[in-house]
Amino acid sequence: MNRREFLIRSAGGLAAATTGRLASIAAAQQATGTKPVRLGVVGLGNRGTHLLRLALAVPGVQVKAVCDLNEDNINRAAEIVQKAQGSEPVRYSKAPDDYSAMVKRDDIDAVLIATPTKWHCPMAIEAMKAGKHVGSEVPAGFQLQELHDLVKTKEATGRRYMLLENYLYMRHIMTVWNMVRAGVFGEPYYAECAYLHDCRFMLFKQDGSLDWWGDWAANNFGSDYPTHAMGPVSKWMALNEGDRMEYCTSMMTSPRVLKQYAVKKYGADSPQGKIDCALGEFVSTQIHTVKGRVIRLDYDVNSPRPAVLPYMIQGTKGLYDSRHGVYVEEEGKGEKWDNLQKHQEQYDHAYWKRDAESAQKAGHGGGDFFAVRDFIEMVRQDREPWIDVYDAASWSVLYWCSRESIANRSKTVDVPDFTSGRWKDADWRADNHRPA
Amino acid sequence: MNRREFLIRSAGGLAAATTGRLASIAAAQQATGTKPVRLGVVGLGNRGTHLLRLALAVPGVQVKAVCDLNEDNINRAAEIVQKAQGSEPVRYSKAPDDYSAMVKRDDIDAVLIATPTKWHCPMAIEAMKAGKHVGSEVPAGFQLQELHDLVKTKEATGRRYMLLENYLYMRHIMTVWNMVRAGVFGEPYYAECAYLHDCRFMLFKQDGSLDWWGDWAANNFGSDYPTHAMGPVSKWMALNEGDRMEYCTSMMTSPRVLKQYAVKKYGADSPQGKIDCALGEFVSTQIHTVKGRVIRLDYDVNSPRPAVLPYMIQGTKGLYDSRHGVYVEEEGKGEKWDNLQKHQEQYDHAYWKRDAESAQKAGHGGGDFFAVRDFIEMVRQDREPWIDVYDAASWSVLYWCSRESIANRSKTVDVPDFTSGRWKDADWRADNHRPA
């Protein structure tokens, strides 16, 4: 809990905060109102197209330009924009450096990036250097150096950067966030999160060649998609605000299933059947914080299994485990799990109370709706977002950390501090936007 | 799968095995029949007393001697024995070296050990040196050296040693064991197991002093109760039979809850409230095998939470997860969990088919019944047990490994090989007893 939240929670503080900082924030929102937000969008595959539609639905948004080297993608996007706002966006689809041309336009405020991951960092950096704010799909990047560069560029340019981590906004995640902040579970000290989702169908294109994701998995290994899992847990534990991830270890099972999958699909003698995939099935990473708290981050996109996205947080008074429910210690109550639903009304987040209907239509448990809206508001208000570049870098770098550990017999790897020590002050981000 | 199991499973092999080795085993059992098994029992607290009753119920068992320094315990035990077999056992309860006197008796075949853990190894070693077989409560021991000594003594004396790991015999555990051996899940490569059980009530005696367990937790840390979790997973993965645990890392949350518990119960100024407990709440250990398989072993006996004992095993064709059920990949079936019950009839273990009723009466999900019976049969047949000294030592040493790792910033720790390399042969224990 940081100072601002403490103020808000305590009775006297609420009045003080309302007349003070909160009032000024409300005033700022009032002032910006539906001030136009002009976007360029890059990467218009399925995901980018979905985000494009959501962005266009936010009042005041104008999509000025779209960028994708695939002609079908760009045509589809242009049509969607034309239909929504009555004017065609400018198309950037000819040469690889078309993106550079787009970010130099002086009629866009921000760039929305939904390309394959390896372009996230370079494109975000280029956009900020060109004076544009950035909303980036997850993860922020793969490599240690590019994440450092991302943070440095953000700091040097003063632009805003938000990671579009949609899972953070799911209703049960935000409800538990409210419960944690209300002290229901006491001090949280242990958490689990995982992305367990059989994604083998994404490895090959219809023509049998490796998709960008398959190509990545064939040549790299580690926890390369950590933010859906880490985001919620990081916010529940208020990481980077008084505590931070200090070191981690990671373990991976040797690759077995992907080979078997390719052989079955294309035959043992096919080029696909001969690929020796670098990514094993199960990757388990354990993270230790400066304050002696532990987080487990699991990842498996290859095993034959139903998808499960478990989240768990244990505190000194009780726990939430998405596989079981809620337990809060109480004299004479016994060891009984409650359904989270029982706490839903009391701890439902204001976002959901106000906009559940619109959110639920938007996909990914409503997360996409709020993520895009917060991104637009970041641009409109020119204000640091909830999921800032420090969260983005510290969650995303877990891929690099896990790879280092796995490659070296699970040795301990230090998690970089992207905040330059500012994490020690629990309140250093008190002026950031925070969903309320 | 080892050679013997393969033979049994294949159609032709079944006939061969039946007329061959299986027949000879059956003959051996026939020959020993209900030959008397004469026991000395040490440690007659609640647990030891429970095991004593179960042992007395097995045909042919005679309890010749009982040993415990607590007078109430020894009197209760003597009464139980008198009532069951019509004759008093000899009591050893006066001096600490009374145990040495008991194991030297020439009218006992084996010793059943149910003392606090720190005595398990020394007592087992002394019993074997005195020519007695041993059944030991879990874990086998705490320290690296004593576990090595245990194995060496067992090998030098030729006596039999069985770890009474009851969880292995629970019905769902044995059903899944059958499913794994039948190849339902393909090749297993990842497993999870945990002992998550709020045991704070066990820390202090009624007079407010630390119980042996509380004293241990106050001064030691690590995964000190690993066998209930590891036993099932180890058998499912056939560890020590073609693969073995090679290295591990471990992480622990800093102690928070136990202090809080003692302060609440006895006050901040009480001696109890001033204890700084060494054992943190959540201990998570990751284990890597020689064949690139991974096991996660979790442990938490301090956190306020309902008890859960989750087990999970993932193979190349599907998985079992006690929190969700069973999934086996099948064309067009979709991502649907089945209840384990659906497979119960087909894969129910012979032990349970024959003796479910007696087992269920005996406690710990029936595990105690079969564990004690297998121990008695080990003695009666003078035959290596299913849960032998190598399993016992390799599971128990995970406490020492986890402590080493936690104390050194989660560094990688080699798991000792107690089999002197014999694990490489999947069949080296083919003559051991195996529940069938």
Tab-separated table of N, CA and C in Angstrom, chain A residues 187-190 192 197-198 200 246-254 256-257 260-261 264 281-282 284-288 291-296 298 300 302-308 312 314-319 321 323-324 327 329 331 335-337 406 408-414, chain B residues 187-190 192 197-198 200 246-254 256-257 260-261 264 281-282 284-288 291-296 298 300 302-308 312 314-319 321 323-324 327 329 331 335-337 406 408-414:
chain	number	residue	atom	x	y	z
A	187	GLU	N	-0.608	-9.237	4.897
A	187	GLU	CA	0.551	-8.918	4.052
A	187	GLU	C	0.786	-10.074	3.077
A	188	PRO	N	0.722	-9.815	1.783
A	188	PRO	CA	0.936	-10.916	0.823
A	188	PRO	C	2.417	-11.272	0.735
A	189	TYR	N	2.724	-12.573	0.783
A	189	TYR	CA	4.147	-12.957	0.738
A	189	TYR	C	4.445	-14.073	-0.245
A	190	TYR	N	3.415	-14.689	-0.807
A	190	TYR	CA	3.673	-15.743	-1.782
A	190	TYR	C	2.605	-15.694	-2.867
A	192	GLU	N	1.417	-17.357	-6.963
A	192	GLU	CA	1.617	-18.224	-8.124
A	192	GLU	C	0.850	-17.658	-9.306
A	197	HIS	N	-1.372	-23.132	-21.671
A	197	HIS	CA	-2.288	-22.999	-22.794
A	197	HIS	C	-1.666	-23.671	-24.014
A	198	ASP	N	-2.225	-24.771	-24.405
A	198	ASP	CA	-1.724	-25.532	-25.557
A	198	ASP	C	-1.856	-24.686	-26.832
A	200	ARG	N	0.020	-25.216	-29.694
A	200	ARG	CA	0.739	-25.869	-30.795
A	200	ARG	C	0.147	-25.520	-32.154
A	246	GLU	N	14.247	-9.661	-6.999
A	246	GLU	CA	15.692	-9.539	-6.798
A	246	GLU	C	16.468	-10.610	-7.576
A	247	TYR	N	16.047	-11.864	-7.421
A	247	TYR	CA	16.718	-12.927	-8.180
A	247	TYR	C	15.737	-14.045	-8.487
A	248	CYS	N	16.128	-14.889	-9.433
A	248	CYS	CA	15.230	-15.975	-9.822
A	248	CYS	C	16.024	-17.187	-10.293
A	249	THR	N	15.331	-18.323	-10.320
A	249	THR	CA	15.874	-19.536	-10.936
A	249	THR	C	14.792	-20.096	-11.848
A	250	SER	N	15.199	-20.867	-12.827
A	250	SER	CA	14.218	-21.398	-13.757
A	250	SER	C	14.607	-22.805	-14.191
A	251	MET	N	13.616	-23.626	-14.446
A	251	MET	CA	13.839	-24.996	-14.880
A	251	MET	C	12.897	-25.308	-16.030
A	252	MET	N	13.365	-26.108	-16.969
A	252	MET	CA	12.538	-26.436	-18.132
A	252	MET	C	12.657	-27.926	-18.435
A	253	THR	N	11.559	-28.558	-18.808
A	253	THR	CA	11.643	-29.949	-19.253
A	253	THR	C	12.257	-29.974	-20.653
A	254	SER	N	13.017	-31.026	-20.946
A	254	SER	CA	13.610	-31.155	-22.280
A	254	SER	C	12.505	-31.313	-23.320
A	256	ARG	N	10.000	-32.483	-25.921
A	256	ARG	CA	9.508	-33.791	-26.340
A	256	ARG	C	8.310	-33.674	-27.276
A	257	VAL	N	7.356	-32.837	-26.888
A	257	VAL	CA	6.038	-32.876	-27.521
A	257	VAL	C	6.013	-32.213	-28.903
A	260	GLN	N	7.086	-34.477	-31.688
A	260	GLN	CA	6.036	-35.481	-31.860
A	260	GLN	C	4.851	-34.898	-32.646
A	261	TYR	N	4.512	-33.661	-32.327
A	261	TYR	CA	3.401	-32.964	-32.977
A	261	TYR	C	3.688	-32.762	-34.466
A	264	LYS	N	3.711	-36.055	-36.401
A	264	LYS	CA	2.361	-36.571	-36.612
A	264	LYS	C	1.649	-35.788	-37.723
A	281	GLU	N	8.687	-28.215	-22.865
A	281	GLU	CA	7.267	-28.071	-22.572
A	281	GLU	C	7.017	-27.175	-21.359
A	282	PHE	N	7.433	-27.620	-20.200
A	282	PHE	CA	7.088	-26.885	-18.990
A	282	PHE	C	8.273	-26.047	-18.519
A	284	SER	N	9.298	-23.511	-15.452
A	284	SER	CA	8.882	-23.027	-14.135
A	284	SER	C	9.953	-22.100	-13.574
A	285	THR	N	9.541	-20.889	-13.242
A	285	THR	CA	10.483	-19.877	-12.763
A	285	THR	C	10.091	-19.449	-11.351
A	286	GLN	N	11.071	-19.383	-10.481
A	286	GLN	CA	10.814	-18.941	-9.113
A	286	GLN	C	11.531	-17.624	-8.893
A	287	ILE	N	10.815	-16.687	-8.304
A	287	ILE	CA	11.346	-15.334	-8.157
A	287	ILE	C	11.339	-14.939	-6.688
A	288	HIS	N	12.445	-14.388	-6.242
A	288	HIS	CA	12.590	-13.967	-4.845
A	288	HIS	C	12.682	-12.450	-4.822
A	291	LYS	N	12.226	-8.207	-0.270
A	291	LYS	CA	11.598	-8.370	1.043
A	291	LYS	C	11.307	-9.828	1.401
A	292	GLY	N	11.943	-10.754	0.697
A	292	GLY	CA	11.780	-12.160	1.067
A	292	GLY	C	10.429	-12.737	0.710
A	293	ARG	N	9.820	-12.201	-0.331
A	293	ARG	CA	8.584	-12.799	-0.823
A	293	ARG	C	8.921	-13.636	-2.055
A	294	VAL	N	8.065	-14.572	-2.381
A	294	VAL	CA	8.362	-15.497	-3.479
A	294	VAL	C	7.190	-15.539	-4.457
A	295	ILE	N	7.532	-15.583	-5.733
A	295	ILE	CA	6.521	-15.692	-6.786
A	295	ILE	C	6.905	-16.850	-7.690
A	296	ARG	N	5.940	-17.657	-8.041
A	296	ARG	CA	6.207	-18.700	-9.017
A	296	ARG	C	5.477	-18.395	-10.309
A	298	ASP	N	4.763	-19.968	-13.972
A	298	ASP	CA	4.826	-21.179	-14.793
A	298	ASP	C	4.370	-20.894	-16.215
A	300	ASP	N	3.625	-23.024	-20.031
A	300	ASP	CA	3.591	-24.231	-20.854
A	300	ASP	C	2.612	-24.006	-21.999
A	302	ASN	N	2.991	-25.968	-24.888
A	302	ASN	CA	3.205	-27.107	-25.783
A	302	ASN	C	2.548	-28.402	-25.336
A	303	SER	N	2.321	-28.548	-24.060
A	303	SER	CA	1.805	-29.825	-23.567
A	303	SER	C	0.353	-30.024	-23.967
A	304	PRO	N	-0.017	-31.284	-24.241
A	304	PRO	CA	-1.425	-31.588	-24.485
A	304	PRO	C	-2.199	-31.466	-23.179
A	305	ARG	N	-2.989	-30.422	-23.055
A	305	ARG	CA	-3.727	-30.169	-21.810
A	305	ARG	C	-4.766	-29.082	-22.045
A	306	PRO	N	-5.818	-29.079	-21.240
A	306	PRO	CA	-6.761	-27.964	-21.296
A	306	PRO	C	-6.099	-26.698	-20.764
A	307	ALA	N	-6.508	-25.558	-21.281
A	307	ALA	CA	-5.939	-24.286	-20.824
A	307	ALA	C	-6.379	-23.994	-19.392
A	308	VAL	N	-5.424	-23.560	-18.585
A	308	VAL	CA	-5.727	-23.095	-17.232
A	308	VAL	C	-4.829	-21.900	-16.959
A	312	MET	N	-2.729	-17.246	-7.716
A	312	MET	CA	-2.849	-17.493	-6.285
A	312	MET	C	-2.069	-16.432	-5.534
A	314	GLN	N	-1.028	-15.574	-1.369
A	314	GLN	CA	-1.126	-15.941	0.048
A	314	GLN	C	-0.606	-14.792	0.896
A	315	GLY	N	-1.387	-14.410	1.882
A	315	GLY	CA	-0.946	-13.386	2.820
A	315	GLY	C	-0.995	-13.898	4.248
A	316	THR	N	-0.658	-13.028	5.180
A	316	THR	CA	-0.587	-13.438	6.583
A	316	THR	C	-1.954	-13.756	7.179
A	317	LYS	N	-3.026	-13.379	6.486
A	317	LYS	CA	-4.364	-13.664	7.019
A	317	LYS	C	-5.169	-14.650	6.184
A	318	GLY	N	-4.682	-14.979	5.004
A	318	GLY	CA	-5.453	-15.894	4.164
A	318	GLY	C	-4.981	-15.843	2.730
A	319	LEU	N	-5.758	-16.424	1.841
A	319	LEU	CA	-5.309	-16.502	0.452
A	319	LEU	C	-6.456	-16.537	-0.541
A	321	ASP	N	-6.943	-18.456	-4.267
A	321	ASP	CA	-6.392	-19.397	-5.237
A	321	ASP	C	-7.492	-19.646	-6.253
A	323	ARG	N	-8.013	-21.782	-8.267
A	323	ARG	CA	-8.446	-23.171	-8.388
A	323	ARG	C	-9.319	-23.615	-7.225
A	324	HIS	N	-9.339	-22.811	-6.148
A	324	HIS	CA	-10.089	-23.233	-4.967
A	324	HIS	C	-11.064	-22.167	-4.464
A	327	TYR	N	-9.941	-17.926	1.124
A	327	TYR	CA	-9.958	-18.336	2.526
A	327	TYR	C	-9.376	-17.215	3.373
A	329	GLU	N	-8.632	-16.436	7.439
A	329	GLU	CA	-8.624	-17.063	8.764
A	329	GLU	C	-9.599	-16.362	9.699
A	331	GLU	N	-11.489	-17.148	13.670
A	331	GLU	CA	-11.689	-18.003	14.853
A	331	GLU	C	-12.916	-18.910	14.664
A	335	GLU	N	-11.509	-24.850	8.074
A	335	GLU	CA	-10.751	-24.690	6.825
A	335	GLU	C	-11.672	-24.731	5.610
A	336	LYS	N	-12.479	-23.728	5.442
A	336	LYS	CA	-13.479	-23.739	4.380
A	336	LYS	C	-13.162	-22.702	3.302
A	337	TRP	N	-13.172	-23.130	2.047
A	337	TRP	CA	-13.003	-22.183	0.946
A	337	TRP	C	-14.330	-21.471	0.679
A	406	ILE	N	18.111	-21.420	-17.115
A	406	ILE	CA	17.944	-22.756	-17.707
A	406	ILE	C	19.219	-23.196	-18.417
A	408	ASN	N	22.112	-22.557	-17.722
A	408	ASN	CA	23.224	-22.755	-16.800
A	408	ASN	C	22.813	-23.583	-15.586
A	409	ARG	N	22.117	-24.683	-15.860
A	409	ARG	CA	21.782	-25.626	-14.802
A	409	ARG	C	21.017	-24.946	-13.665
A	410	SER	N	20.081	-24.085	-14.068
A	410	SER	CA	19.189	-23.411	-13.116
A	410	SER	C	19.914	-22.508	-12.126
A	411	LYS	N	20.999	-21.931	-12.548
A	411	LYS	CA	21.729	-21.035	-11.642
A	411	LYS	C	20.874	-19.814	-11.281
A	412	THR	N	21.206	-19.201	-10.182
A	412	THR	CA	20.510	-18.002	-9.733
A	412	THR	C	20.854	-16.823	-10.642
A	413	VAL	N	19.833	-16.111	-11.096
A	413	VAL	CA	20.043	-14.963	-11.986
A	413	VAL	C	19.451	-13.718	-11.329
A	414	ASP	N	20.216	-12.640	-11.299
A	414	ASP	CA	19.704	-11.383	-10.754
A	414	ASP	C	18.689	-10.778	-11.716
B	187	GLU	N	4.716	-40.562	-22.173
B	187	GLU	CA	5.918	-40.470	-21.337
B	187	GLU	C	5.759	-39.307	-20.362
B	188	PRO	N	5.791	-39.570	-19.067
B	188	PRO	CA	5.632	-38.469	-18.105
B	188	PRO	C	6.906	-37.626	-18.035
B	189	TYR	N	6.753	-36.297	-18.086
B	189	TYR	CA	7.957	-35.458	-18.042
B	189	TYR	C	7.878	-34.304	-17.059
B	190	TYR	N	6.713	-34.063	-16.491
B	190	TYR	CA	6.607	-32.985	-15.507
B	190	TYR	C	5.629	-33.395	-14.414
B	192	GLU	N	3.980	-32.225	-10.306
B	192	GLU	CA	3.887	-31.332	-9.153
B	192	GLU	C	3.368	-32.127	-7.968
B	197	HIS	N	-0.466	-27.700	4.432
B	197	HIS	CA	-1.274	-28.130	5.558
B	197	HIS	C	-0.902	-27.285	6.774
B	198	ASP	N	-1.804	-26.442	7.176
B	198	ASP	CA	-1.575	-25.554	8.317
B	198	ASP	C	-1.400	-26.390	9.591
B	200	ARG	N	0.211	-25.251	12.440
B	200	ARG	CA	0.679	-24.395	13.530
B	200	ARG	C	0.257	-24.918	14.899
B	246	GLU	N	18.646	-35.144	-10.390
B	246	GLU	CA	20.047	-34.773	-10.599
B	246	GLU	C	20.428	-33.505	-9.830
B	247	TYR	N	19.611	-32.462	-9.976
B	247	TYR	CA	19.891	-31.239	-9.217
B	247	TYR	C	18.596	-30.514	-8.902
B	248	CYS	N	18.687	-29.586	-7.962
B	248	CYS	CA	17.483	-28.865	-7.562
B	248	CYS	C	17.817	-27.459	-7.095
B	249	THR	N	16.786	-26.621	-7.064
B	249	THR	CA	16.899	-25.298	-6.446
B	249	THR	C	15.696	-25.135	-5.527
B	250	SER	N	15.826	-24.270	-4.553
B	250	SER	CA	14.733	-24.097	-3.609
B	250	SER	C	14.633	-22.642	-3.172
B	251	MET	N	13.425	-22.205	-2.912
B	251	MET	CA	13.176	-20.835	-2.483
B	251	MET	C	12.197	-20.855	-1.319
B	252	MET	N	12.367	-19.938	-0.390
B	252	MET	CA	11.491	-19.904	0.784
B	252	MET	C	11.105	-18.466	1.090
B	253	THR	N	9.860	-18.237	1.459
B	253	THR	CA	9.474	-16.903	1.914
B	253	THR	C	10.057	-16.669	3.308
B	254	SER	N	10.414	-15.422	3.595
B	254	SER	CA	10.945	-15.099	4.922
B	254	SER	C	9.856	-15.321	5.971
B	256	ARG	N	7.132	-15.062	8.589
B	256	ARG	CA	6.235	-13.994	9.018
B	256	ARG	C	5.156	-14.502	9.967
B	257	VAL	N	4.531	-15.618	9.583
B	257	VAL	CA	3.283	-16.017	10.231
B	257	VAL	C	3.491	-16.649	11.606
B	260	GLN	N	3.765	-14.163	14.388
B	260	GLN	CA	2.448	-13.565	14.570
B	260	GLN	C	1.529	-14.511	15.369
B	261	TYR	N	1.630	-15.789	15.046
B	261	TYR	CA	0.819	-16.815	15.702
B	261	TYR	C	1.170	-16.911	17.191
B	264	LYS	N	0.108	-13.787	19.135
B	264	LYS	CA	-1.340	-13.757	19.360
B	264	LYS	C	-1.733	-14.733	20.470
B	281	GLU	N	7.306	-19.527	5.550
B	281	GLU	CA	6.014	-20.141	5.273
B	281	GLU	C	6.075	-21.068	4.056
B	282	PHE	N	6.307	-20.514	2.895
B	282	PHE	CA	6.217	-21.328	1.683
B	282	PHE	C	7.612	-21.716	1.203
B	284	SER	N	9.404	-23.758	-1.878
B	284	SER	CA	9.164	-24.356	-3.186
B	284	SER	C	10.482	-24.871	-3.754
B	285	THR	N	10.498	-26.149	-4.089
B	285	THR	CA	11.720	-26.788	-4.572
B	285	THR	C	11.483	-27.322	-5.978
B	286	GLN	N	12.423	-27.053	-6.873
B	286	GLN	CA	12.317	-27.558	-8.236
B	286	GLN	C	13.433	-28.560	-8.462
B	287	ILE	N	13.067	-29.685	-9.049
B	287	ILE	CA	14.018	-30.781	-9.196
B	287	ILE	C	14.134	-31.152	-10.672
B	288	HIS	N	15.357	-31.304	-11.127
B	288	HIS	CA	15.629	-31.653	-12.521
B	288	HIS	C	16.222	-33.052	-12.546
B	291	LYS	N	17.183	-37.213	-17.101
B	291	LYS	CA	16.528	-37.262	-18.405
B	291	LYS	C	15.759	-35.992	-18.765
B	292	GLY	N	16.049	-34.903	-18.065
B	292	GLY	CA	15.421	-33.632	-18.429
B	292	GLY	C	13.956	-33.552	-18.059
B	293	ARG	N	13.574	-34.256	-17.025
B	293	ARG	CA	12.219	-34.105	-16.519
B	293	ARG	C	12.259	-33.205	-15.289
B	294	VAL	N	11.133	-32.610	-14.952
B	294	VAL	CA	11.114	-31.637	-13.854
B	294	VAL	C	10.004	-31.993	-12.867
B	295	ILE	N	10.322	-31.831	-11.596
B	295	ILE	CA	9.346	-32.064	-10.533
B	295	ILE	C	9.333	-30.849	-9.625
B	296	ARG	N	8.148	-30.415	-9.271
B	296	ARG	CA	8.059	-29.335	-8.292
B	296	ARG	C	7.483	-29.873	-6.996
B	298	ASP	N	6.313	-28.626	-3.324
B	298	ASP	CA	5.977	-27.462	-2.505
B	298	ASP	C	5.654	-27.881	-1.076
B	300	ASP	N	4.262	-26.125	2.749
B	300	ASP	CA	3.830	-24.995	3.575
B	300	ASP	C	2.995	-25.540	4.724
B	302	ASN	N	2.713	-23.558	7.609
B	302	ASN	CA	2.541	-22.417	8.509
B	302	ASN	C	1.483	-21.419	8.070
B	303	SER	N	1.201	-21.358	6.795
B	303	SER	CA	0.290	-20.326	6.312
B	303	SER	C	-1.148	-20.630	6.720
B	304	PRO	N	-1.910	-19.565	7.001
B	304	PRO	CA	-3.338	-19.755	7.255
B	304	PRO	C	-4.033	-20.132	5.955
B	305	ARG	N	-4.437	-21.389	5.841
B	305	ARG	CA	-5.057	-21.866	4.605
B	305	ARG	C	-5.670	-23.243	4.842
B	306	PRO	N	-6.657	-23.601	4.045
B	306	PRO	CA	-7.169	-24.967	4.107
B	306	PRO	C	-6.119	-25.935	3.569
B	307	ALA	N	-6.125	-27.152	4.085
B	307	ALA	CA	-5.165	-28.158	3.622
B	307	ALA	C	-5.490	-28.581	2.196
B	308	VAL	N	-4.457	-28.667	1.375
B	308	VAL	CA	-4.594	-29.210	0.022
B	308	VAL	C	-3.346	-30.038	-0.256
B	312	MET	N	0.115	-33.723	-9.532
B	312	MET	CA	-0.086	-33.524	-10.962
B	312	MET	C	1.000	-34.261	-11.713
B	314	GLN	N	2.233	-34.739	-15.892
B	314	GLN	CA	2.006	-34.428	-17.303
B	314	GLN	C	2.874	-35.337	-18.156
B	315	GLY	N	2.260	-35.954	-19.140
B	315	GLY	CA	3.007	-36.775	-20.078
B	315	GLY	C	2.783	-36.309	-21.507
B	316	THR	N	3.382	-37.007	-22.441
B	316	THR	CA	3.300	-36.602	-23.846
B	316	THR	C	1.900	-36.769	-24.427
B	317	LYS	N	1.018	-37.485	-23.733
B	317	LYS	CA	-0.342	-37.666	-24.248
B	317	LYS	C	-1.427	-37.008	-23.410
B	318	GLY	N	-1.073	-36.533	-22.237
B	318	GLY	CA	-2.090	-35.938	-21.387
B	318	GLY	C	-1.617	-35.826	-19.957
B	319	LEU	N	-2.536	-35.529	-19.057
B	319	LEU	CA	-2.125	-35.304	-17.676
B	319	LEU	C	-3.211	-35.655	-16.670
B	321	ASP	N	-4.282	-34.007	-12.942
B	321	ASP	CA	-4.074	-32.932	-11.974
B	321	ASP	C	-5.189	-33.068	-10.947
B	323	ARG	N	-6.381	-31.234	-8.923
B	323	ARG	CA	-7.254	-30.068	-8.796
B	323	ARG	C	-8.239	-29.947	-9.952
B	324	HIS	N	-7.993	-30.701	-11.021
B	324	HIS	CA	-8.852	-30.570	-12.198
B	324	HIS	C	-9.409	-31.900	-12.692
B	327	TYR	N	-6.978	-35.523	-18.307
B	327	TYR	CA	-7.140	-35.140	-19.705
B	327	TYR	C	-6.218	-36.001	-20.558
B	329	GLU	N	-5.299	-36.490	-24.644
B	329	GLU	CA	-5.507	-35.903	-25.966
B	329	GLU	C	-6.194	-36.893	-26.896
B	331	GLU	N	-8.279	-36.803	-30.837
B	331	GLU	CA	-8.761	-36.075	-32.013
B	331	GLU	C	-10.220	-35.628	-31.815
B	335	GLU	N	-10.837	-29.533	-25.232
B	335	GLU	CA	-10.069	-29.431	-23.989
B	335	GLU	C	-10.943	-29.702	-22.766
B	336	LYS	N	-11.363	-30.926	-22.590
B	336	LYS	CA	-12.300	-31.246	-21.520
B	336	LYS	C	-11.639	-32.115	-20.451
B	337	TRP	N	-11.780	-31.706	-19.192
B	337	TRP	CA	-11.297	-32.546	-18.093
B	337	TRP	C	-12.302	-33.665	-17.828
B	406	ILE	N	18.419	-22.756	-0.286
B	406	ILE	CA	17.818	-21.555	0.308
B	406	ILE	C	18.875	-20.711	1.013
B	408	ASN	N	21.806	-20.337	0.293
B	408	ASN	CA	22.780	-19.775	-0.638
B	408	ASN	C	22.107	-19.143	-1.851
B	409	ARG	N	21.081	-18.334	-1.567
B	409	ARG	CA	20.438	-17.560	-2.624
B	409	ARG	C	19.933	-18.464	-3.745
B	410	SER	N	19.349	-19.586	-3.346
B	410	SER	CA	18.732	-20.528	-4.292
B	410	SER	C	19.709	-21.131	-5.290
B	411	LYS	N	20.932	-21.317	-4.873
B	411	LYS	CA	21.912	-21.915	-5.788
B	411	LYS	C	21.515	-23.349	-6.141
B	412	THR	N	22.021	-23.822	-7.245
B	412	THR	CA	21.760	-25.183	-7.690
B	412	THR	C	22.488	-26.174	-6.780
B	413	VAL	N	21.774	-27.190	-6.327
B	413	VAL	CA	22.360	-28.195	-5.437
B	413	VAL	C	22.219	-29.572	-6.088
B	414	ASP	N	23.301	-30.324	-6.131
B	414	ASP	CA	23.237	-31.687	-6.667
B	414	ASP	C	22.491	-32.595	-5.696
